[in-house]
mmCIF file of C-alpha atoms in Angstrom:
data_model
loop_
_atom_site.group_PDB
_atom_site.id
_atom_site.type_symbol
_atom_site.label_atom_id
_atom_site.label_comp_id
_atom_site.label_asym_id
_atom_site.label_seq_id
_atom_site.Cartn_x
_atom_site.Cartn_y
_atom_site.Cartn_z
ATOM 1 C CA UNK A 1 13.258 20.714 7.647
ATOM 2 C CA UNK A 2 11.425 17.470 6.784
ATOM 3 C CA UNK A 3 9.792 15.842 9.793
ATOM 4 C CA UNK A 4 7.888 12.803 8.330
ATOM 5 C CA UNK A 5 9.205 10.320 5.666
ATOM 6 C CA UNK A 6 6.468 7.902 4.216
ATOM 7 C CA UNK A 7 7.917 4.928 2.405
ATOM 8 C CA UNK A 8 6.254 2.398 0.140
ATOM 9 C CA UNK A 9 7.522 -1.118 0.700
ATOM 10 C CA UNK A 10 7.709 -3.250 -2.458
ATOM 11 C CA UNK A 11 9.770 -1.624 -5.268
ATOM 12 C CA UNK A 12 10.739 1.248 -2.964
ATOM 13 C CA UNK A 13 12.205 0.304 0.393
ATOM 14 C CA UNK A 14 12.621 -3.362 -0.451
ATOM 15 C CA UNK A 15 15.145 -4.385 -3.221
ATOM 16 C CA UNK A 16 14.341 -7.099 -5.729
ATOM 17 C CA UNK A 17 15.148 -9.742 -3.143
ATOM 18 C CA UNK A 18 12.459 -8.226 -0.867
ATOM 19 C CA UNK A 19 15.188 -6.970 1.589
ATOM 20 C CA UNK A 20 16.010 -3.792 3.233
ATOM 21 C CA UNK A 21 19.561 -2.969 2.302
ATOM 22 C CA UNK A 22 22.172 -1.897 4.925
ATOM 23 C CA UNK A 23 22.465 1.487 3.191
ATOM 24 C CA UNK A 24 18.649 2.095 3.485
ATOM 25 C CA UNK A 25 18.522 0.956 7.061
ATOM 26 C CA UNK A 26 21.522 3.156 8.092
ATOM 27 C CA UNK A 27 19.848 6.229 6.555
ATOM 28 C CA UNK A 28 16.515 5.531 8.134
ATOM 29 C CA UNK A 29 18.288 5.048 11.547
ATOM 30 C CA UNK A 30 20.109 8.307 11.166
ATOM 31 C CA UNK A 31 17.042 10.204 10.197
ATOM 32 C CA UNK A 32 15.156 8.854 13.104
ATOM 33 C CA UNK A 33 18.032 9.744 15.383
ATOM 34 C CA UNK A 34 17.536 13.352 14.227
ATOM 35 C CA UNK A 35 13.853 13.172 15.331
ATOM 36 C CA UNK A 36 12.382 12.582 11.805
ATOM 37 C CA UNK A 37 9.418 10.249 11.948
ATOM 38 C CA UNK A 38 9.633 7.308 9.387
ATOM 39 C CA UNK A 39 6.499 5.325 8.489
ATOM 40 C CA UNK A 40 5.841 2.369 6.042
ATOM 41 C CA UNK A 41 2.811 2.839 3.759
ATOM 42 C CA UNK A 42 1.982 -0.280 1.739
ATOM 43 C CA UNK A 43 -0.864 -2.107 0.002
ATOM 44 C CA UNK A 44 0.140 -5.113 2.279
ATOM 45 C CA UNK A 45 -1.788 -6.014 5.383
ATOM 46 C CA UNK A 46 0.075 -5.017 8.555
ATOM 47 C CA UNK A 47 1.025 -8.683 9.094
ATOM 48 C CA UNK A 48 2.884 -8.633 5.840
ATOM 49 C CA UNK A 49 4.759 -5.528 6.933
ATOM 50 C CA UNK A 50 5.835 -6.948 10.369
ATOM 51 C CA UNK A 51 9.214 -8.269 9.221
ATOM 52 C CA UNK A 52 10.288 -4.934 7.829
ATOM 53 C CA UNK A 53 8.962 -3.003 10.934
ATOM 54 C CA UNK A 54 10.956 -5.295 13.131
ATOM 55 C CA UNK A 55 14.046 -4.975 10.874
ATOM 56 C CA UNK A 56 13.860 -1.145 11.372
ATOM 57 C CA UNK A 57 12.994 -1.401 15.176
ATOM 58 C CA UNK A 58 9.707 0.543 14.346
ATOM 59 C CA UNK A 59 7.627 -1.559 16.739
ATOM 60 C CA UNK A 60 6.790 0.804 19.610
ATOM 61 C CA UNK A 61 3.682 2.687 20.283
ATOM 62 C CA UNK A 62 5.389 5.744 19.115
ATOM 63 C CA UNK A 63 5.541 4.147 15.693
ATOM 64 C CA UNK A 64 2.776 4.149 13.124
ATOM 65 C CA UNK A 65 2.018 1.976 10.137
ATOM 66 C CA UNK A 66 -0.366 2.487 7.091
ATOM 67 C CA UNK A 67 -1.587 -0.789 5.700
ATOM 68 C CA UNK A 68 -3.996 -1.800 2.906
ATOM 69 C CA UNK A 69 -2.905 1.223 0.853
ATOM 70 C CA UNK A 70 -3.509 3.325 3.958
ATOM 71 C CA UNK A 71 -7.058 2.363 4.382
ATOM 72 C CA UNK A 72 -5.973 1.656 7.972
ATOM 73 C CA UNK A 73 -3.689 4.072 9.813
ATOM 74 C CA UNK A 74 -2.592 2.706 13.270
ATOM 75 C CA UNK A 75 -0.017 2.570 16.027
ATOM 76 C CA UNK A 76 2.221 -0.330 15.717
ATOM 77 C CA UNK A 77 2.483 -1.854 19.143
ATOM 78 C CA UNK A 78 -1.041 -1.258 20.506
ATOM 79 C CA UNK A 79 -2.729 -1.399 17.010
ATOM 80 C CA UNK A 80 -4.693 1.687 18.111
ATOM 81 C CA UNK A 81 -6.592 2.912 15.009
ATOM 82 C CA UNK A 82 -6.031 6.516 13.953
ATOM 83 C CA UNK A 83 -7.988 6.296 10.819
ATOM 84 C CA UNK A 84 -9.890 3.496 9.051
ATOM 85 C CA UNK A 85 -12.138 3.707 5.924
ATOM 86 C CA UNK A 86 -12.739 0.218 4.410
ATOM 87 C CA UNK A 87 -15.182 -1.720 2.236
ATOM 88 C CA UNK A 88 -18.053 -4.186 3.090
ATOM 89 C CA UNK A 89 -19.191 -7.731 2.027
ATOM 90 C CA UNK A 90 -21.741 -6.017 -0.169
ATOM 91 C CA UNK A 91 -18.820 -4.381 -2.031
ATOM 92 C CA UNK A 92 -16.957 -7.679 -2.287
ATOM 93 C CA UNK A 93 -20.096 -9.412 -3.791
ATOM 94 C CA UNK A 94 -20.546 -6.669 -6.343
ATOM 95 C CA UNK A 95 -16.886 -6.898 -7.498
ATOM 96 C CA UNK A 96 -16.943 -10.733 -7.491
ATOM 97 C CA UNK A 97 -19.884 -10.585 -9.945
ATOM 98 C CA UNK A 98 -17.886 -8.193 -12.095
ATOM 99 C CA UNK A 99 -14.794 -10.442 -12.036
ATOM 100 C CA UNK A 100 -16.876 -13.441 -13.144
ATOM 101 C CA UNK A 101 -18.289 -11.395 -16.030
ATOM 102 C CA UNK A 102 -14.714 -10.345 -17.069
ATOM 103 C CA UNK A 103 -13.257 -13.871 -16.390
ATOM 104 C CA UNK A 104 -10.651 -12.468 -14.097
ATOM 105 C CA UNK A 105 -9.524 -13.894 -10.676
ATOM 106 C CA UNK A 106 -10.395 -11.970 -7.498
ATOM 107 C CA UNK A 107 -9.315 -11.916 -3.901
ATOM 108 C CA UNK A 108 -10.057 -9.834 -0.847
ATOM 109 C CA UNK A 109 -8.882 -9.198 2.682
ATOM 110 C CA UNK A 110 -11.601 -9.847 5.327
ATOM 111 C CA UNK A 111 -11.154 -8.564 8.834
ATOM 112 C CA UNK A 112 -12.573 -11.816 10.155
ATOM 113 C CA UNK A 113 -11.336 -14.358 7.630
ATOM 114 C CA UNK A 114 -8.130 -13.014 6.360
ATOM 115 C CA UNK A 115 -7.131 -13.542 2.616
ATOM 116 C CA UNK A 116 -10.128 -14.864 0.863
ATOM 117 C CA UNK A 117 -10.799 -15.973 -2.714
ATOM 118 C CA UNK A 118 -13.533 -18.089 -4.544
ATOM 119 C CA UNK A 119 -10.838 -20.048 -6.361
ATOM 120 C CA UNK A 120 -7.067 -20.916 -6.107
ATOM 121 C CA UNK A 121 -4.975 -19.066 -8.598
ATOM 122 C CA UNK A 122 -1.261 -18.083 -8.985
ATOM 123 C CA UNK A 123 -1.797 -14.453 -8.006
ATOM 124 C CA UNK A 124 -3.576 -15.087 -4.702
ATOM 125 C CA UNK A 125 -0.912 -17.637 -3.936
ATOM 126 C CA UNK A 126 1.670 -14.893 -4.592
ATOM 127 C CA UNK A 127 -0.207 -12.586 -2.226
ATOM 128 C CA UNK A 128 -0.315 -15.321 0.383
ATOM 129 C CA UNK A 129 3.489 -16.078 0.170
ATOM 130 C CA UNK A 130 4.708 -12.461 0.350
ATOM 131 C CA UNK A 131 2.530 -11.633 3.305
ATOM 132 C CA UNK A 132 2.610 -14.973 5.105
ATOM 133 C CA UNK A 133 -1.153 -15.269 5.007
ATOM 134 C CA UNK A 134 -3.292 -18.347 4.782
ATOM 135 C CA UNK A 135 -5.810 -18.550 1.919
ATOM 136 C CA UNK A 136 -9.439 -19.201 2.731
ATOM 137 C CA UNK A 137 -11.688 -20.440 -0.215
ATOM 138 C CA UNK A 138 -15.126 -18.878 -0.051
ATOM 139 C CA UNK A 139 -17.904 -18.019 -2.326
ATOM 140 C CA UNK A 140 -18.249 -14.228 -1.902
ATOM 141 C CA UNK A 141 -21.979 -14.650 -1.967
ATOM 142 C CA UNK A 142 -21.650 -16.184 1.491
ATOM 143 C CA UNK A 143 -20.232 -13.010 2.963
ATOM 144 C CA UNK A 144 -22.564 -10.885 5.077
ATOM 145 C CA UNK A 145 -23.295 -7.587 3.463
ATOM 146 C CA UNK A 146 -21.877 -5.681 6.516
ATOM 147 C CA UNK A 147 -18.769 -7.801 6.863
ATOM 148 C CA UNK A 148 -15.578 -5.709 7.240
ATOM 149 C CA UNK A 149 -13.461 -5.967 4.036
ATOM 150 C CA UNK A 150 -10.175 -4.161 3.980
ATOM 151 C CA UNK A 151 -9.747 -4.161 0.214
ATOM 152 C CA UNK A 152 -10.772 -6.272 -2.873
ATOM 153 C CA UNK A 153 -8.375 -7.001 -5.705
ATOM 154 C CA UNK A 154 -8.749 -8.177 -9.248
ATOM 155 C CA UNK A 155 -5.657 -10.307 -9.966
ATOM 156 C CA UNK A 156 -4.543 -12.004 -13.222
ATOM 157 C CA UNK A 157 -1.889 -12.030 -15.981
ATOM 158 C CA UNK A 158 -0.905 -8.439 -16.890
ATOM 159 C CA UNK A 159 -2.299 -8.556 -20.430
ATOM 160 C CA UNK A 160 -5.538 -10.080 -19.312
ATOM 161 C CA UNK A 161 -5.896 -7.662 -16.468
ATOM 162 C CA UNK A 162 -5.211 -4.762 -18.755
ATOM 163 C CA UNK A 163 -8.003 -5.873 -21.082
ATOM 164 C CA UNK A 164 -10.350 -6.109 -18.144
ATOM 165 C CA UNK A 165 -9.378 -2.624 -16.887
ATOM 166 C CA UNK A 166 -10.373 -1.225 -20.276
ATOM 167 C CA UNK A 167 -13.935 -2.642 -19.715
ATOM 168 C CA UNK A 168 -14.547 -1.300 -16.276
ATOM 169 C CA UNK A 169 -17.709 0.751 -16.000
ATOM 170 C CA UNK A 170 -16.971 4.461 -15.442
ATOM 171 C CA UNK A 171 -19.200 4.352 -12.430
ATOM 172 C CA UNK A 172 -16.872 2.240 -10.522
ATOM 173 C CA UNK A 173 -14.315 5.094 -10.398
ATOM 174 C CA UNK A 174 -17.057 7.151 -8.652
ATOM 175 C CA UNK A 175 -17.803 4.395 -6.136
ATOM 176 C CA UNK A 176 -14.279 3.173 -5.263
ATOM 177 C CA UNK A 177 -10.675 4.424 -5.221
ATOM 178 C CA UNK A 178 -9.008 2.105 -7.878
ATOM 179 C CA UNK A 179 -5.220 1.763 -8.054
ATOM 180 C CA UNK A 180 -2.867 -0.615 -9.725
ATOM 181 C CA UNK A 181 -0.126 -1.616 -7.464
ATOM 182 C CA UNK A 182 1.488 -4.213 -9.878
ATOM 183 C CA UNK A 183 0.864 -5.268 -13.456
ATOM 184 C CA UNK A 184 -1.132 -8.249 -12.114
ATOM 185 C CA UNK A 185 -2.926 -6.434 -9.135
ATOM 186 C CA UNK A 186 -5.807 -3.941 -9.423
ATOM 187 C CA UNK A 187 -6.966 -2.818 -5.986
ATOM 188 C CA UNK A 188 -10.409 -1.499 -4.984
ATOM 189 C CA UNK A 189 -10.519 0.723 -1.820
ATOM 190 C CA UNK A 190 -13.072 2.752 0.091
ATOM 191 C CA UNK A 191 -13.618 5.913 -1.922
ATOM 192 C CA UNK A 192 -12.259 7.893 1.013
ATOM 193 C CA UNK A 193 -9.031 5.922 1.237
ATOM 194 C CA UNK A 194 -5.688 6.163 -0.670
ATOM 195 C CA UNK A 195 -2.186 6.651 0.425
ATOM 196 C CA UNK A 196 -2.318 10.426 0.167
ATOM 197 C CA UNK A 197 -5.375 10.616 2.453
ATOM 198 C CA UNK A 198 -3.822 8.252 4.854
ATOM 199 C CA UNK A 199 -0.373 10.037 5.074
ATOM 200 C CA UNK A 200 -2.186 13.444 5.411
ATOM 201 C CA UNK A 201 -4.312 11.936 8.324
ATOM 202 C CA UNK A 202 -1.162 10.814 10.034
ATOM 203 C CA UNK A 203 0.587 14.153 9.365
ATOM 204 C CA UNK A 204 -2.350 16.080 10.673
ATOM 205 C CA UNK A 205 -2.460 13.733 13.845
ATOM 206 C CA UNK A 206 1.236 14.604 14.494
ATOM 207 C CA UNK A 207 0.712 18.333 13.550
ATOM 208 C CA UNK A 208 3.119 18.031 10.670
ATOM 209 C CA UNK A 209 2.409 20.195 7.515
ATOM 210 C CA UNK A 210 2.461 18.763 4.046
ATOM 211 C CA UNK A 211 5.573 20.736 3.109
ATOM 212 C CA UNK A 212 7.540 18.875 5.756
ATOM 213 C CA UNK A 213 6.472 15.418 4.478
ATOM 214 C CA UNK A 214 8.465 13.312 2.030
ATOM 215 C CA UNK A 215 6.750 10.388 0.294
ATOM 216 C CA UNK A 216 8.585 7.810 -1.848
ATOM 217 C CA UNK A 217 7.052 5.132 -4.149
ATOM 218 C CA UNK A 218 7.101 3.378 -7.468
ATOM 219 C CA UNK A 219 3.684 2.338 -8.513
ATOM 220 C CA UNK A 220 0.129 3.556 -9.219
ATOM 221 C CA UNK A 221 -1.029 3.066 -5.663
ATOM 222 C CA UNK A 222 1.611 5.640 -4.605
ATOM 223 C CA UNK A 223 0.267 8.391 -6.796
ATOM 224 C CA UNK A 224 -1.795 10.202 -4.290
ATOM 225 C CA UNK A 225 0.786 10.348 -1.523
ATOM 226 C CA UNK A 226 3.502 11.592 -3.940
ATOM 227 C CA UNK A 227 1.171 14.192 -5.090
ATOM 228 C CA UNK A 228 0.411 15.287 -1.558
ATOM 229 C CA UNK A 229 3.866 15.435 -0.168
ATOM 230 C CA UNK A 230 6.022 18.519 0.117
ATOM 231 C CA UNK A 231 8.764 16.327 -1.521
ATOM 232 C CA UNK A 232 7.149 13.527 -3.697
ATOM 233 C CA UNK A 233 9.866 11.059 -4.887
ATOM 234 C CA UNK A 234 9.638 8.570 -7.522
ATOM 235 C CA UNK A 235 11.968 5.692 -7.623
ATOM 236 C CA UNK A 236 14.095 5.174 -10.669
ATOM 237 C CA UNK A 237 12.139 1.953 -11.290
ATOM 238 C CA UNK A 238 8.792 3.741 -10.936
ATOM 239 C CA UNK A 239 6.137 3.732 -13.616
ATOM 240 C CA UNK A 240 5.976 6.733 -15.895
ATOM 241 C CA UNK A 241 2.742 8.122 -14.291
ATOM 242 C CA UNK A 242 4.537 8.202 -10.951
ATOM 243 C CA UNK A 243 7.613 9.882 -12.308
ATOM 244 C CA UNK A 244 5.392 12.453 -14.032
ATOM 245 C CA UNK A 245 3.812 13.623 -10.735
ATOM 246 C CA UNK A 246 6.955 13.523 -8.629
ATOM 247 C CA UNK A 247 8.974 16.423 -7.543
ATOM 248 C CA UNK A 248 12.166 14.318 -7.649
ATOM 249 C CA UNK A 249 13.295 11.069 -9.235
ATOM 250 C CA UNK A 250 15.909 9.017 -7.404
ATOM 251 C CA UNK A 251 17.770 5.891 -8.401
ATOM 252 C CA UNK A 252 16.072 2.350 -8.219
ATOM 253 C CA UNK A 253 15.281 0.287 -5.279
ATOM 254 C CA UNK A 254 18.222 -1.957 -5.983
ATOM 255 C CA UNK A 255 20.509 1.211 -5.984
ATOM 256 C CA UNK A 256 19.473 2.262 -2.486
ATOM 257 C CA UNK A 257 17.315 5.141 -3.649
ATOM 258 C CA UNK A 258 15.587 5.608 -0.236
ATOM 259 C CA UNK A 259 19.040 6.132 1.373
ATOM 260 C CA UNK A 260 19.988 8.546 -1.412
ATOM 261 C CA UNK A 261 17.028 10.769 -0.811
ATOM 262 C CA UNK A 262 17.273 10.683 2.985
ATOM 263 C CA UNK A 263 21.036 11.518 2.795
ATOM 264 C CA UNK A 264 20.513 14.345 0.346
ATOM 265 C CA UNK A 265 17.342 15.998 1.621
ATOM 266 C CA UNK A 266 17.253 15.169 5.357
ATOM 267 C CA UNK A 267 20.780 14.524 6.462
ATOM 268 C CA UNK A 268 22.438 17.001 4.107
ATOM 269 C CA UNK A 269 25.129 14.543 3.340
#
């Protein structure tokens, strides 16, 4: 019996129109009615997940949300932190120097300042639009070394970003968790943060073993939680590396893949 379902948002629960289908909502409602916990796990900030949480009526203090690729695990209503492992201004400055060297755009999420970038670009604008965040222009050298930074992202055209990734020093992979959430987004997290660690922390908090956890996702930042779960599910639209690690591959996000999995593995329909 599965007791916890962890769902990625973009490319998984949300369809191509960034909506939760009636089929997915009905399946989630039915699972929750059976006592199964359902949580959203996204690279987005919590503010960017609010609309989906409200649509699913997952806004009480008995509901949890995992944001910034599960760098932060918290209760929805009170925002009580269950686990938080984030970066610093020192890290952001280090990565800004790297971005300048590679001629790649960069932005970050500051606890105090929100979405920050040293220069306007299409990819930070995209981030701003999907999450409803205001962009603050700032030279990262102005950040205090101890400023709380949720995550840092290299953002640029897919071909340009791929070329930059090929040039990343190996030492960076020892210092940070590095995941690609989209062809134009490369995310740098605290080394002790990823979606797998975050979902495990919540499952442990709720005394739910891994074998009773379902995780569903489509992109590189979902790798760790799909690997962790008792049932790791890749969407039909997932990248090949995610399909390779998954226990099960469902249909695409536009074909209500989340509902299909819940109906088959949780509701036995």
